[in-house]
Amino acid sequence: MKRLFIGGLGLFIICFLIGSIAWFGFEKQNEKLNTVNKVLNTNDIKNLDVLTENCKVLIKSGGQTSIKYKGKRNIDIKEVDNALKVKETKELENHYGLNFNPFRQFDDHLIITLPKEKLNKLKLSSSYNSINIKNLNIKSAEISKNNKNGGKVNIDKTKFEKLLYKGVNSQIKLDDSEVINADIKTENARILSENSLIQKSVLLANHSNIYLSDIDVNSNFKASTKKGDINISYKQAPNNILLKLYPVHGTTNINNSRFVNDRVGNGDNILELYTNDGDINID
């Protein structure tokens, strides 16, 4: 009985090793990555349209217009006049859609570099993974993250004259940025900012919190949550600000001593804040 057990165990180990070698050999043969490194002849791109499925996206400023991609899908690039369209197709480069190998992990990524001149229009839609925008000047932008498993959106050192953002579970964060005429809406994700200017904008987080830290004293906007808190702090001493605070089932906490009767100075910059089930904190 013992010999039979040892023989069976040995046979299992041999078959497992042979199967593993064959499997990983098959994986190596089929797991081909599509690599794109394209430099455009023009630096006069005014409109950018990006549609991705599962890759990390980085759009940044640089010396020359270029597109870099590495991943398991195909990339369709079209340049017409001053418009650039980049689309990650659903067709897998290796024609091998299912991933049963726990050791096969790779984050597809797309990097688009643009000159520092102002971009007239950005349209960006991504199903999964993260979006990063750095050091750009954009007249008008539409960004959407409508998949429940979508990644975060990070905006750094970027200026928007108009911004429309819609996300389901994708947090959006502004760092060292300027946003004017923004309409930012999330269903189950936070809206964050740090050291940024927000003017003439509407921020709506249905079932999450809004955290705006070290905001510019010239900020003015409306913000609302159905189930979540609103927390705002100023980097500099606030001046010329009027607070209009409306917590339905929550409390108001004004911890900044410069506010007297919800006002500092003339109150030309108005913050209008609403919570249905959450607190409002001003520091």
PDB file of C-alpha atoms in Angstrom:
ATOM      1  CA  MET A   1       0.000   0.000   0.000  1.00  0.00           C
ATOM      2  CA  LYS A   2       2.875   2.287   0.890  1.00  0.00           C
ATOM      3  CA  ARG A   3       4.653   1.496  -2.386  1.00  0.00           C
ATOM      4  CA  LEU A   4       1.442   2.169  -4.295  1.00  0.00           C
ATOM      5  CA  PHE A   5       1.063   5.562  -2.565  1.00  0.00           C
ATOM      6  CA  ILE A   6       4.679   6.534  -3.227  1.00  0.00           C
ATOM      7  CA  GLY A   7       4.394   5.424  -6.842  1.00  0.00           C
ATOM      8  CA  GLY A   8       1.201   7.419  -7.331  1.00  0.00           C
ATOM      9  CA  LEU A   9       2.722  10.505  -5.697  1.00  0.00           C
ATOM     10  CA  GLY A  10       5.806  10.231  -7.891  1.00  0.00           C
ATOM     11  CA  LEU A  11       3.688   9.875 -11.005  1.00  0.00           C
ATOM     12  CA  PHE A  12       1.642  12.934  -9.971  1.00  0.00           C
ATOM     13  CA  ILE A  13       4.789  15.023  -9.429  1.00  0.00           C
ATOM     14  CA  ILE A  14       6.226  13.989 -12.811  1.00  0.00           C
ATOM     15  CA  CYS A  15       2.965  14.774 -14.616  1.00  0.00           C
ATOM     16  CA  PHE A  16       2.686  18.107 -12.781  1.00  0.00           C
ATOM     17  CA  LEU A  17       6.217  19.124 -13.780  1.00  0.00           C
ATOM     18  CA  ILE A  18       5.676  18.115 -17.408  1.00  0.00           C
ATOM     19  CA  GLY A  19       2.361  19.963 -17.481  1.00  0.00           C
ATOM     20  CA  SER A  20       3.883  23.092 -15.902  1.00  0.00           C
ATOM     21  CA  ILE A  21       6.752  23.157 -18.369  1.00  0.00           C
ATOM     22  CA  ALA A  22       4.355  22.723 -21.289  1.00  0.00           C
ATOM     23  CA  TRP A  23       1.960  25.352 -19.886  1.00  0.00           C
ATOM     24  CA  PHE A  24       4.558  28.036 -19.312  1.00  0.00           C
ATOM     25  CA  GLY A  25       6.115  27.270 -22.672  1.00  0.00           C
ATOM     26  CA  PHE A  26       2.724  27.779 -24.263  1.00  0.00           C
ATOM     27  CA  GLU A  27       2.248  30.976 -22.256  1.00  0.00           C
ATOM     28  CA  LYS A  28       5.625  32.344 -23.334  1.00  0.00           C
ATOM     29  CA  GLN A  29       4.831  31.603 -26.939  1.00  0.00           C
ATOM     30  CA  ASN A  30       1.364  33.170 -26.843  1.00  0.00           C
ATOM     31  CA  GLU A  31       1.841  36.053 -24.411  1.00  0.00           C
ATOM     32  CA  LYS A  32       3.130  38.498 -26.993  1.00  0.00           C
ATOM     33  CA  LEU A  33       3.004  42.193 -26.147  1.00  0.00           C
ATOM     34  CA  ASN A  34       2.188  44.837 -28.680  1.00  0.00           C
ATOM     35  CA  THR A  35       4.746  47.660 -28.490  1.00  0.00           C
ATOM     36  CA  VAL A  36       4.122  51.000 -30.209  1.00  0.00           C
ATOM     37  CA  ASN A  37       6.538  53.929 -30.192  1.00  0.00           C
ATOM     38  CA  LYS A  38       5.372  56.568 -32.640  1.00  0.00           C
ATOM     39  CA  VAL A  39       6.629  60.127 -32.979  1.00  0.00           C
ATOM     40  CA  LEU A  40       4.385  62.514 -34.923  1.00  0.00           C
ATOM     41  CA  ASN A  41       5.771  65.049 -37.337  1.00  0.00           C
ATOM     42  CA  THR A  42       3.507  67.796 -36.025  1.00  0.00           C
ATOM     43  CA  ASN A  43       3.469  69.577 -32.681  1.00  0.00           C
ATOM     44  CA  ASP A  44       0.252  71.418 -33.504  1.00  0.00           C
ATOM     45  CA  ILE A  45      -2.306  68.988 -32.061  1.00  0.00           C
ATOM     46  CA  LYS A  46      -5.378  70.927 -30.901  1.00  0.00           C
ATOM     47  CA  ASN A  47      -7.875  68.132 -30.255  1.00  0.00           C
ATOM     48  CA  LEU A  48      -7.182  64.800 -28.578  1.00  0.00           C
ATOM     49  CA  ASP A  49      -9.638  61.887 -28.418  1.00  0.00           C
ATOM     50  CA  VAL A  50      -8.587  58.832 -26.367  1.00  0.00           C
ATOM     51  CA  LEU A  51     -10.612  55.641 -25.850  1.00  0.00           C
ATOM     52  CA  THR A  52      -9.076  52.817 -23.818  1.00  0.00           C
ATOM     53  CA  GLU A  53     -10.190  49.528 -22.325  1.00  0.00           C
ATOM     54  CA  ASN A  54      -7.681  48.190 -19.823  1.00  0.00           C
ATOM     55  CA  CYS A  55      -4.446  50.189 -19.919  1.00  0.00           C
ATOM     56  CA  LYS A  56      -2.979  52.797 -17.615  1.00  0.00           C
ATOM     57  CA  VAL A  57      -3.136  56.185 -19.326  1.00  0.00           C
ATOM     58  CA  LEU A  58      -0.653  59.027 -18.897  1.00  0.00           C
ATOM     59  CA  ILE A  59      -1.078  62.267 -20.863  1.00  0.00           C
ATOM     60  CA  LYS A  60       1.695  64.773 -20.252  1.00  0.00           C
ATOM     61  CA  SER A  61       3.537  67.710 -21.735  1.00  0.00           C
ATOM     62  CA  GLY A  62       6.878  67.306 -23.447  1.00  0.00           C
ATOM     63  CA  GLY A  63       9.046  68.450 -26.310  1.00  0.00           C
ATOM     64  CA  GLN A  64       7.544  66.408 -29.137  1.00  0.00           C
ATOM     65  CA  THR A  65       4.205  64.773 -29.835  1.00  0.00           C
ATOM     66  CA  SER A  66       4.539  61.041 -29.330  1.00  0.00           C
ATOM     67  CA  ILE A  67       2.568  57.915 -28.475  1.00  0.00           C
ATOM     68  CA  LYS A  68       3.979  54.969 -26.565  1.00  0.00           C
ATOM     69  CA  TYR A  69       2.017  51.819 -25.839  1.00  0.00           C
ATOM     70  CA  LYS A  70       2.874  48.411 -24.464  1.00  0.00           C
ATOM     71  CA  GLY A  71       0.156  45.897 -23.844  1.00  0.00           C
ATOM     72  CA  LYS A  72      -1.891  42.940 -24.989  1.00  0.00           C
ATOM     73  CA  ARG A  73      -4.209  44.838 -27.315  1.00  0.00           C
ATOM     74  CA  ASN A  74      -3.968  46.687 -30.585  1.00  0.00           C
ATOM     75  CA  ILE A  75      -3.790  50.483 -30.824  1.00  0.00           C
ATOM     76  CA  ASP A  76      -5.498  52.459 -33.572  1.00  0.00           C
ATOM     77  CA  ILE A  77      -3.902  55.884 -34.191  1.00  0.00           C
ATOM     78  CA  LYS A  78      -5.460  58.436 -36.537  1.00  0.00           C
ATOM     79  CA  GLU A  79      -4.240  61.965 -37.214  1.00  0.00           C
ATOM     80  CA  VAL A  80      -6.487  64.270 -39.223  1.00  0.00           C
ATOM     81  CA  ASP A  81      -5.547  67.933 -39.552  1.00  0.00           C
ATOM     82  CA  ASN A  82      -4.953  69.072 -35.958  1.00  0.00           C
ATOM     83  CA  ALA A  83      -6.911  66.221 -34.347  1.00  0.00           C
ATOM     84  CA  LEU A  84      -5.397  63.050 -32.894  1.00  0.00           C
ATOM     85  CA  LYS A  85      -7.450  59.950 -32.096  1.00  0.00           C
ATOM     86  CA  VAL A  86      -6.018  57.043 -30.110  1.00  0.00           C
ATOM     87  CA  LYS A  87      -8.103  53.930 -29.520  1.00  0.00           C
ATOM     88  CA  GLU A  88      -7.244  50.723 -27.698  1.00  0.00           C
ATOM     89  CA  THR A  89      -9.133  47.993 -29.533  1.00  0.00           C
ATOM     90  CA  LYS A  90     -10.827  45.030 -27.902  1.00  0.00           C
ATOM     91  CA  GLU A  91      -9.013  42.559 -30.138  1.00  0.00           C
ATOM     92  CA  LEU A  92      -6.140  40.985 -28.224  1.00  0.00           C
ATOM     93  CA  GLU A  93      -2.781  41.086 -29.921  1.00  0.00           C
ATOM     94  CA  ASN A  94      -2.090  37.470 -28.926  1.00  0.00           C
ATOM     95  CA  HIS A  95      -5.664  36.306 -29.687  1.00  0.00           C
ATOM     96  CA  TYR A  96      -5.634  34.630 -26.281  1.00  0.00           C
ATOM     97  CA  GLY A  97      -8.232  36.282 -24.090  1.00  0.00           C
ATOM     98  CA  LEU A  98      -8.399  34.187 -20.926  1.00  0.00           C
ATOM     99  CA  ASN A  99      -5.730  34.468 -18.274  1.00  0.00           C
ATOM    100  CA  PHE A 100      -5.508  31.299 -16.169  1.00  0.00           C
ATOM    101  CA  ASN A 101      -1.907  31.827 -15.176  1.00  0.00           C
ATOM    102  CA  PRO A 102      -1.615  33.575 -11.779  1.00  0.00           C
ATOM    103  CA  PHE A 103       2.034  34.434 -12.525  1.00  0.00           C
ATOM    104  CA  ARG A 104       1.208  36.301 -15.711  1.00  0.00           C
ATOM    105  CA  GLN A 105       0.740  39.873 -14.534  1.00  0.00           C
ATOM    106  CA  PHE A 106       1.351  42.950 -16.667  1.00  0.00           C
ATOM    107  CA  ASP A 107      -0.239  46.391 -16.606  1.00  0.00           C
ATOM    108  CA  ASP A 108      -0.775  47.641 -20.140  1.00  0.00           C
ATOM    109  CA  HIS A 109       0.161  51.312 -20.418  1.00  0.00           C
ATOM    110  CA  LEU A 110      -0.310  54.180 -22.842  1.00  0.00           C
ATOM    111  CA  ILE A 111       1.761  57.382 -22.705  1.00  0.00           C
ATOM    112  CA  ILE A 112       0.796  60.371 -24.855  1.00  0.00           C
ATOM    113  CA  THR A 113       3.181  63.339 -24.893  1.00  0.00           C
ATOM    114  CA  LEU A 114       2.007  66.716 -26.160  1.00  0.00           C
ATOM    115  CA  PRO A 115       3.734  70.116 -26.523  1.00  0.00           C
ATOM    116  CA  LYS A 116       3.010  72.715 -23.858  1.00  0.00           C
ATOM    117  CA  GLU A 117       0.753  74.814 -26.097  1.00  0.00           C
ATOM    118  CA  LYS A 118      -2.911  74.939 -25.081  1.00  0.00           C
ATOM    119  CA  LEU A 119      -5.016  71.948 -26.096  1.00  0.00           C
ATOM    120  CA  ASN A 120      -8.420  73.027 -27.391  1.00  0.00           C
ATOM    121  CA  LYS A 121     -10.318  69.856 -26.534  1.00  0.00           C
ATOM    122  CA  LEU A 122      -9.615  66.614 -24.714  1.00  0.00           C
ATOM    123  CA  LYS A 123     -12.058  63.717 -24.798  1.00  0.00           C
ATOM    124  CA  LEU A 124     -10.968  60.756 -22.703  1.00  0.00           C
ATOM    125  CA  SER A 125     -12.872  57.588 -21.873  1.00  0.00           C
ATOM    126  CA  SER A 126     -11.378  54.635 -20.014  1.00  0.00           C
ATOM    127  CA  SER A 127     -13.103  51.486 -18.802  1.00  0.00           C
ATOM    128  CA  TYR A 128     -10.516  50.161 -16.362  1.00  0.00           C
ATOM    129  CA  ASN A 129      -7.198  51.153 -14.793  1.00  0.00           C
ATOM    130  CA  SER A 130      -5.930  54.635 -13.946  1.00  0.00           C
ATOM    131  CA  ILE A 131      -5.758  57.981 -15.751  1.00  0.00           C
ATOM    132  CA  ASN A 132      -2.980  60.506 -15.108  1.00  0.00           C
ATOM    133  CA  ILE A 133      -2.838  63.998 -16.630  1.00  0.00           C
ATOM    134  CA  LYS A 134       0.247  66.139 -15.971  1.00  0.00           C
ATOM    135  CA  ASN A 135       1.428  69.645 -16.847  1.00  0.00           C
ATOM    136  CA  LEU A 136      -1.169  70.484 -19.488  1.00  0.00           C
ATOM    137  CA  ASN A 137      -3.194  73.556 -20.408  1.00  0.00           C
ATOM    138  CA  ILE A 138      -6.631  72.489 -21.674  1.00  0.00           C
ATOM    139  CA  LYS A 139      -9.468  74.681 -22.883  1.00  0.00           C
ATOM    140  CA  SER A 140     -12.192  72.037 -22.670  1.00  0.00           C
ATOM    141  CA  ALA A 141     -12.110  68.449 -21.402  1.00  0.00           C
ATOM    142  CA  GLU A 142     -14.529  65.529 -21.082  1.00  0.00           C
ATOM    143  CA  ILE A 143     -13.376  62.597 -18.962  1.00  0.00           C
ATOM    144  CA  SER A 144     -15.510  59.552 -18.223  1.00  0.00           C
ATOM    145  CA  LYS A 145     -14.958  56.482 -16.031  1.00  0.00           C
ATOM    146  CA  ASN A 146     -18.289  54.700 -16.208  1.00  0.00           C
ATOM    147  CA  ASN A 147     -17.188  51.160 -15.395  1.00  0.00           C
ATOM    148  CA  LYS A 148     -17.723  49.934 -11.839  1.00  0.00           C
ATOM    149  CA  ASN A 149     -14.160  48.590 -11.762  1.00  0.00           C
ATOM    150  CA  GLY A 150     -12.540  51.742 -13.104  1.00  0.00           C
ATOM    151  CA  GLY A 151      -9.270  53.055 -11.684  1.00  0.00           C
ATOM    152  CA  LYS A 152      -8.432  56.432 -10.172  1.00  0.00           C
ATOM    153  CA  VAL A 153      -8.062  59.720 -12.029  1.00  0.00           C
ATOM    154  CA  ASN A 154      -5.138  61.941 -11.021  1.00  0.00           C
ATOM    155  CA  ILE A 155      -4.658  65.460 -12.385  1.00  0.00           C
ATOM    156  CA  ASP A 156      -1.393  67.210 -11.583  1.00  0.00           C
ATOM    157  CA  LYS A 157      -0.223  70.756 -12.405  1.00  0.00           C
ATOM    158  CA  THR A 158      -2.875  71.153 -15.087  1.00  0.00           C
ATOM    159  CA  LYS A 159      -5.192  74.024 -15.981  1.00  0.00           C
ATOM    160  CA  PHE A 160      -8.735  73.533 -17.299  1.00  0.00           C
ATOM    161  CA  GLU A 161     -10.947  76.329 -18.604  1.00  0.00           C
ATOM    162  CA  LYS A 162     -13.798  73.822 -18.700  1.00  0.00           C
ATOM    163  CA  LEU A 163     -13.966  70.292 -17.282  1.00  0.00           C
ATOM    164  CA  LEU A 164     -16.689  67.655 -17.351  1.00  0.00           C
ATOM    165  CA  TYR A 165     -16.013  64.501 -15.346  1.00  0.00           C
ATOM    166  CA  LYS A 166     -18.333  61.560 -14.705  1.00  0.00           C
ATOM    167  CA  GLY A 167     -17.274  58.513 -12.721  1.00  0.00           C
ATOM    168  CA  VAL A 168     -18.919  55.588 -10.982  1.00  0.00           C
ATOM    169  CA  ASN A 169     -16.352  54.125  -8.573  1.00  0.00           C
ATOM    170  CA  SER A 170     -13.349  56.117  -9.806  1.00  0.00           C
ATOM    171  CA  GLN A 171     -11.900  58.678  -7.434  1.00  0.00           C
ATOM    172  CA  ILE A 172     -10.694  61.941  -8.969  1.00  0.00           C
ATOM    173  CA  LYS A 173      -7.919  64.045  -7.437  1.00  0.00           C
ATOM    174  CA  LEU A 174      -6.597  67.493  -8.379  1.00  0.00           C
ATOM    175  CA  ASP A 175      -3.050  68.416  -7.317  1.00  0.00           C
ATOM    176  CA  ASP A 176      -1.547  71.888  -7.840  1.00  0.00           C
ATOM    177  CA  SER A 177      -4.106  72.548 -10.569  1.00  0.00           C
ATOM    178  CA  GLU A 178      -6.580  75.198 -11.719  1.00  0.00           C
ATOM    179  CA  VAL A 179     -10.136  74.284 -12.676  1.00  0.00           C
ATOM    180  CA  ILE A 180     -12.742  76.746 -13.958  1.00  0.00           C
ATOM    181  CA  ASN A 181     -16.286  75.875 -15.034  1.00  0.00           C
ATOM    182  CA  ALA A 182     -16.060  72.272 -13.858  1.00  0.00           C
ATOM    183  CA  ASP A 183     -18.882  69.776 -13.511  1.00  0.00           C
ATOM    184  CA  ILE A 184     -17.498  66.841 -11.527  1.00  0.00           C
ATOM    185  CA  LYS A 185     -19.782  63.966 -10.561  1.00  0.00           C
ATOM    186  CA  THR A 186     -19.043  60.619  -8.919  1.00  0.00           C
ATOM    187  CA  GLU A 187     -21.434  57.935  -7.766  1.00  0.00           C
ATOM    188  CA  ASN A 188     -19.422  55.985  -5.164  1.00  0.00           C
ATOM    189  CA  ALA A 189     -16.003  57.644  -5.154  1.00  0.00           C
ATOM    190  CA  ARG A 190     -14.311  60.570  -3.450  1.00  0.00           C
ATOM    191  CA  ILE A 191     -13.551  63.960  -4.952  1.00  0.00           C
ATOM    192  CA  LEU A 192     -10.168  65.190  -3.727  1.00  0.00           C
ATOM    193  CA  SER A 193      -7.974  68.220  -4.276  1.00  0.00           C
ATOM    194  CA  GLU A 194      -4.781  69.602  -2.809  1.00  0.00           C
ATOM    195  CA  ASN A 195      -3.356  73.086  -3.295  1.00  0.00           C
ATOM    196  CA  SER A 196      -5.707  73.855  -6.184  1.00  0.00           C
ATOM    197  CA  LEU A 197      -7.935  76.658  -7.463  1.00  0.00           C
ATOM    198  CA  ILE A 198     -11.574  75.733  -8.162  1.00  0.00           C
ATOM    199  CA  GLN A 199     -13.877  78.402  -9.588  1.00  0.00           C
ATOM    200  CA  LYS A 200     -17.414  78.554 -10.990  1.00  0.00           C
ATOM    201  CA  SER A 201     -17.759  74.796 -10.549  1.00  0.00           C
ATOM    202  CA  VAL A 202     -20.114  72.113  -9.260  1.00  0.00           C
ATOM    203  CA  LEU A 203     -18.823  69.065  -7.351  1.00  0.00           C
ATOM    204  CA  LEU A 204     -21.185  66.177  -6.635  1.00  0.00           C
ATOM    205  CA  ALA A 205     -20.287  62.954  -4.801  1.00  0.00           C
ATOM    206  CA  ASN A 206     -23.464  60.949  -4.290  1.00  0.00           C
ATOM    207  CA  HIS A 207     -22.228  58.288  -1.875  1.00  0.00           C
ATOM    208  CA  SER A 208     -18.782  59.391  -0.786  1.00  0.00           C
ATOM    209  CA  ASN A 209     -16.804  62.273   0.698  1.00  0.00           C
ATOM    210  CA  ILE A 210     -15.362  65.476  -0.698  1.00  0.00           C
ATOM    211  CA  TYR A 211     -11.933  66.459   0.653  1.00  0.00           C
ATOM    212  CA  LEU A 212     -10.460  69.752  -0.575  1.00  0.00           C
ATOM    213  CA  SER A 213      -7.253  70.576   1.283  1.00  0.00           C
ATOM    214  CA  ASP A 214      -5.216  73.792   1.019  1.00  0.00           C
ATOM    215  CA  ILE A 215      -7.562  75.283  -1.570  1.00  0.00           C
ATOM    216  CA  ASP A 216      -6.811  78.662  -3.085  1.00  0.00           C
ATOM    217  CA  VAL A 217      -8.509  81.557  -1.255  1.00  0.00           C
ATOM    218  CA  ASN A 218     -10.032  82.728  -4.565  1.00  0.00           C
ATOM    219  CA  SER A 219     -11.979  79.489  -5.004  1.00  0.00           C
ATOM    220  CA  ASN A 220     -15.761  79.654  -5.408  1.00  0.00           C
ATOM    221  CA  PHE A 221     -17.999  76.685  -6.159  1.00  0.00           C
ATOM    222  CA  LYS A 222     -20.961  74.527  -5.159  1.00  0.00           C
ATOM    223  CA  ALA A 223     -20.483  71.064  -3.640  1.00  0.00           C
ATOM    224  CA  SER A 224     -22.930  68.393  -2.558  1.00  0.00           C
ATOM    225  CA  THR A 225     -23.037  64.867  -1.132  1.00  0.00           C
ATOM    226  CA  LYS A 226     -26.004  62.605  -0.473  1.00  0.00           C
ATOM    227  CA  LYS A 227     -24.159  60.332   1.940  1.00  0.00           C
ATOM    228  CA  GLY A 228     -20.759  61.695   2.908  1.00  0.00           C
ATOM    229  CA  ASP A 229     -18.871  64.599   4.482  1.00  0.00           C
ATOM    230  CA  ILE A 230     -17.456  67.758   2.936  1.00  0.00           C
ATOM    231  CA  ASN A 231     -14.081  68.820   4.338  1.00  0.00           C
ATOM    232  CA  ILE A 232     -12.365  72.033   3.214  1.00  0.00           C
ATOM    233  CA  SER A 233      -9.162  73.685   4.400  1.00  0.00           C
ATOM    234  CA  TYR A 234      -7.283  76.795   3.274  1.00  0.00           C
ATOM    235  CA  LYS A 235      -3.547  76.990   2.700  1.00  0.00           C
ATOM    236  CA  GLN A 236      -3.519  80.755   3.260  1.00  0.00           C
ATOM    237  CA  ALA A 237      -5.596  82.899   5.573  1.00  0.00           C
ATOM    238  CA  PRO A 238      -9.067  83.102   3.971  1.00  0.00           C
ATOM    239  CA  ASN A 239     -10.383  86.496   2.853  1.00  0.00           C
ATOM    240  CA  ASN A 240     -13.364  87.772   0.889  1.00  0.00           C
ATOM    241  CA  ILE A 241     -15.318  84.516   1.342  1.00  0.00           C
ATOM    242  CA  LEU A 242     -18.956  83.761   2.146  1.00  0.00           C
ATOM    243  CA  LEU A 243     -20.038  80.327   3.364  1.00  0.00           C
ATOM    244  CA  LYS A 244     -23.510  79.005   2.581  1.00  0.00           C
ATOM    245  CA  LEU A 245     -23.777  75.707   4.439  1.00  0.00           C
ATOM    246  CA  TYR A 246     -26.781  73.372   4.304  1.00  0.00           C
ATOM    247  CA  PRO A 247     -26.358  70.048   6.166  1.00  0.00           C
ATOM    248  CA  VAL A 248     -29.729  68.252   6.347  1.00  0.00           C
ATOM    249  CA  HIS A 249     -28.812  65.381   8.699  1.00  0.00           C
ATOM    250  CA  GLY A 250     -25.375  66.474   9.864  1.00  0.00           C
ATOM    251  CA  THR A 251     -23.467  69.221  11.619  1.00  0.00           C
ATOM    252  CA  THR A 252     -21.489  72.284  10.567  1.00  0.00           C
ATOM    253  CA  ASN A 253     -18.019  72.756  12.035  1.00  0.00           C
ATOM    254  CA  ILE A 254     -16.228  76.014  11.202  1.00  0.00           C
ATOM    255  CA  ASN A 255     -12.822  75.615  12.814  1.00  0.00           C
ATOM    256  CA  ASN A 256     -11.183  78.592  11.116  1.00  0.00           C
ATOM    257  CA  SER A 257     -11.330  81.591  13.445  1.00  0.00           C
ATOM    258  CA  ARG A 258     -11.222  84.140  10.606  1.00  0.00           C
ATOM    259  CA  PHE A 259     -14.856  83.418   9.742  1.00  0.00           C
ATOM    260  CA  VAL A 260     -17.401  85.536  11.592  1.00  0.00           C
ATOM    261  CA  ASN A 261     -21.026  84.655  10.909  1.00  0.00           C
ATOM    262  CA  ASP A 262     -19.873  82.471   7.988  1.00  0.00           C
ATOM    263  CA  ARG A 263     -18.079  85.374   6.314  1.00  0.00           C
ATOM    264  CA  VAL A 264     -14.627  86.865   5.795  1.00  0.00           C
ATOM    265  CA  GLY A 265     -14.397  90.308   4.173  1.00  0.00           C
ATOM    266  CA  ASN A 266     -16.945  91.209   1.496  1.00  0.00           C
ATOM    267  CA  GLY A 267     -17.765  87.578   0.744  1.00  0.00           C
ATOM    268  CA  ASP A 268     -17.388  87.807  -3.028  1.00  0.00           C
ATOM    269  CA  ASN A 269     -16.131  84.206  -3.269  1.00  0.00           C
ATOM    270  CA  ILE A 270     -19.060  82.007  -2.292  1.00  0.00           C
ATOM    271  CA  LEU A 271     -18.857  78.373  -1.197  1.00  0.00           C
ATOM    272  CA  GLU A 272     -22.307  76.779  -1.319  1.00  0.00           C
ATOM    273  CA  LEU A 273     -22.211  73.368   0.336  1.00  0.00           C
ATOM    274  CA  TYR A 274     -24.936  70.737   0.784  1.00  0.00           C
ATOM    275  CA  THR A 275     -24.993  67.388   2.589  1.00  0.00           C
ATOM    276  CA  ASN A 276     -27.994  65.132   3.058  1.00  0.00           C
ATOM    277  CA  ASP A 277     -26.377  62.671   5.473  1.00  0.00           C
ATOM    278  CA  GLY A 278     -22.970  64.053   6.424  1.00  0.00           C
ATOM    279  CA  ASP A 279     -21.060  66.853   8.125  1.00  0.00           C
ATOM    280  CA  ILE A 280     -19.478  70.021   6.732  1.00  0.00           C
ATOM    281  CA  ASN A 281     -16.053  70.949   8.124  1.00  0.00           C
ATOM    282  CA  ILE A 282     -14.179  74.173   7.348  1.00  0.00           C
ATOM    283  CA  ASP A 283     -10.569  74.527   8.574  1.00  0.00           C
TER     284      ASP A 283
END
